[in-house]
């Protein structure tokens, strides 16, 4: 599993971004931590890996997967983190606005994705909808 991190450094950046987003409102809620664990397991990462990453003070470069569906999965995870504690905080939206620029997505994409997830749409449904709209992806 550790080899996978070196092979795909954007996964570590993704975890760091999720941590930063979770803490952006000044409070790291238990639901956010639990969501982070779910995401980490999905990528084959351990709890100790998350702990180590959270203790790092170095700034990481920003990287994304090249495959559009993987890139969108990262976006979906970020917006899901915003919703994890059932409170959409302005600091979280500001963080996502910065991330939207890095992803190459328009800032209004944040609210579209939030609405879709709140409506109970799965990753696959949201990805299919937005991938059909060329103005988003």
CSV table of C-alpha atoms in Angstrom, one decimal:
chain,number,residue,atom,x,y,z
A,1,UNK,CA,0.0,0.0,0.0
A,2,UNK,CA,2.8,2.4,0.8
A,3,UNK,CA,4.2,1.9,-2.7
A,4,UNK,CA,0.9,3.2,-4.0
A,5,UNK,CA,1.5,6.5,-2.2
A,6,UNK,CA,4.9,7.0,-3.8
A,7,UNK,CA,3.5,6.0,-7.2
A,8,UNK,CA,0.5,8.3,-6.8
A,9,UNK,CA,1.5,11.3,-4.6
A,10,UNK,CA,-1.7,13.1,-5.4
A,11,UNK,CA,-3.4,10.6,-3.0
A,12,UNK,CA,-1.4,12.0,-0.1
A,13,UNK,CA,-2.2,15.6,-1.3
A,14,UNK,CA,-5.8,14.6,-1.4
A,15,UNK,CA,-5.8,13.4,2.2
A,16,UNK,CA,-3.9,16.6,3.3
A,17,UNK,CA,-6.5,18.7,1.5
A,18,UNK,CA,-9.4,16.9,3.2
A,19,UNK,CA,-7.7,17.5,6.5
A,20,UNK,CA,-7.2,21.1,5.8
A,21,UNK,CA,-10.8,21.5,4.7
A,22,UNK,CA,-12.1,19.7,7.8
A,23,UNK,CA,-10.2,22.1,10.0
A,24,UNK,CA,-10.9,25.3,8.0
A,25,UNK,CA,-13.9,26.2,10.1
A,26,UNK,CA,-11.8,26.0,13.3
A,27,UNK,CA,-13.3,22.7,14.5
A,28,UNK,CA,-12.5,19.2,13.4
A,29,UNK,CA,-15.8,17.4,13.9
A,30,UNK,CA,-16.0,13.7,14.7
A,31,UNK,CA,-18.1,13.1,11.6
A,32,UNK,CA,-15.4,14.7,9.5
A,33,UNK,CA,-12.8,12.5,11.0
A,34,UNK,CA,-14.9,9.4,10.4
A,35,UNK,CA,-15.4,10.5,6.8
A,36,UNK,CA,-11.7,10.9,6.4
A,37,UNK,CA,-11.2,7.4,7.6
A,38,UNK,CA,-13.6,6.1,5.1
A,39,UNK,CA,-11.8,7.9,2.3
A,40,UNK,CA,-8.4,6.7,3.5
A,41,UNK,CA,-9.6,3.1,3.6
A,42,UNK,CA,-10.9,3.5,0.0
A,43,UNK,CA,-7.3,4.4,-1.0
A,44,UNK,CA,-5.8,1.6,1.1
A,45,UNK,CA,-4.4,4.0,3.7
A,46,UNK,CA,-4.2,3.3,7.5
A,47,UNK,CA,-5.2,5.4,10.4
A,48,UNK,CA,-1.6,5.8,11.3
A,49,UNK,CA,-0.9,7.2,7.9
A,50,UNK,CA,-3.6,9.8,8.5
A,51,UNK,CA,-2.1,10.7,11.8
A,52,UNK,CA,1.4,11.1,10.3
A,53,UNK,CA,0.1,13.2,7.5
A,54,UNK,CA,-1.8,15.4,10.0
A,55,UNK,CA,1.4,16.0,12.0
A,56,UNK,CA,3.4,17.1,9.0
A,57,UNK,CA,4.0,20.9,8.9
A,58,UNK,CA,5.5,21.0,5.4
A,59,UNK,CA,3.5,22.5,2.5
A,60,UNK,CA,2.9,20.0,-0.2
A,61,UNK,CA,2.7,20.7,-3.9
A,62,UNK,CA,-0.7,20.3,-5.5
A,63,UNK,CA,-1.3,17.5,-7.9
A,64,UNK,CA,-4.4,15.8,-9.3
A,65,UNK,CA,-4.9,12.5,-11.1
A,66,UNK,CA,-4.8,12.7,-14.8
A,67,UNK,CA,-7.9,10.6,-15.3
A,68,UNK,CA,-11.0,12.8,-15.2
A,69,UNK,CA,-13.1,10.3,-13.2
A,70,UNK,CA,-10.5,10.1,-10.5
A,71,UNK,CA,-10.1,13.9,-10.5
A,72,UNK,CA,-13.9,14.2,-10.1
A,73,UNK,CA,-13.8,11.6,-7.3
A,74,UNK,CA,-11.4,13.9,-5.4
A,75,UNK,CA,-13.8,16.8,-5.9
A,76,UNK,CA,-16.8,14.7,-4.7
A,77,UNK,CA,-14.8,13.8,-1.6
A,78,UNK,CA,-14.0,17.4,-0.9
A,79,UNK,CA,-17.6,18.5,-1.2
A,80,UNK,CA,-18.7,15.4,0.9
A,81,UNK,CA,-16.3,16.6,3.6
A,82,UNK,CA,-18.0,20.0,3.6
A,83,UNK,CA,-21.3,18.2,4.3
A,84,UNK,CA,-19.9,15.7,6.8
A,85,UNK,CA,-20.7,17.7,9.9
A,86,UNK,CA,-24.1,18.9,8.5
A,87,UNK,CA,-22.9,22.5,8.6
A,88,UNK,CA,-21.7,24.3,5.5
A,89,UNK,CA,-19.3,26.9,6.9
A,90,UNK,CA,-18.2,30.0,4.9
A,91,UNK,CA,-14.6,29.1,5.5
A,92,UNK,CA,-15.2,25.7,3.9
A,93,UNK,CA,-16.8,27.3,0.9
A,94,UNK,CA,-13.8,29.7,0.5
A,95,UNK,CA,-11.5,26.7,0.7
A,96,UNK,CA,-13.5,24.9,-2.0
A,97,UNK,CA,-13.5,28.1,-4.2
A,98,UNK,CA,-9.7,27.9,-4.2
A,99,UNK,CA,-9.8,24.2,-4.9
A,100,UNK,CA,-12.3,24.7,-7.8
A,101,UNK,CA,-9.7,27.0,-9.5
A,102,UNK,CA,-7.0,24.3,-9.1
A,103,UNK,CA,-9.3,21.7,-10.4
A,104,UNK,CA,-10.3,23.9,-13.3
A,105,UNK,CA,-13.9,24.0,-12.3
A,106,UNK,CA,-16.1,27.1,-12.1
A,107,UNK,CA,-16.8,28.3,-8.6
A,108,UNK,CA,-20.5,27.9,-8.9
A,109,UNK,CA,-19.8,24.2,-9.4
A,110,UNK,CA,-19.5,24.0,-5.6
A,111,UNK,CA,-23.2,24.7,-5.0
A,112,UNK,CA,-24.3,22.4,-7.8
A,113,UNK,CA,-22.2,19.6,-6.3
A,114,UNK,CA,-23.5,20.3,-2.7
A,115,UNK,CA,-27.1,20.3,-3.9
A,116,UNK,CA,-26.6,17.0,-5.8
A,117,UNK,CA,-25.0,15.3,-2.8
A,118,UNK,CA,-27.7,16.6,-0.4
A,119,UNK,CA,-30.3,15.2,-2.8
A,120,UNK,CA,-28.8,11.8,-2.2
A,121,UNK,CA,-27.1,11.4,-5.6
A,122,UNK,CA,-24.2,8.9,-5.7
A,123,UNK,CA,-20.8,9.7,-7.1
A,124,UNK,CA,-21.7,7.9,-10.3
A,125,UNK,CA,-24.9,9.9,-10.8
A,126,UNK,CA,-23.3,13.2,-10.1
A,127,UNK,CA,-20.3,12.4,-12.3
A,128,UNK,CA,-22.5,11.3,-15.2
A,129,UNK,CA,-24.7,14.4,-14.9
A,130,UNK,CA,-21.8,16.8,-14.8
A,131,UNK,CA,-19.7,15.1,-17.4
A,132,UNK,CA,-22.5,15.5,-19.8
A,133,UNK,CA,-22.5,19.3,-19.2
A,134,UNK,CA,-19.3,20.4,-21.0
A,135,UNK,CA,-19.3,23.7,-19.1
A,136,UNK,CA,-18.4,21.9,-15.9
A,137,UNK,CA,-15.8,19.3,-16.9
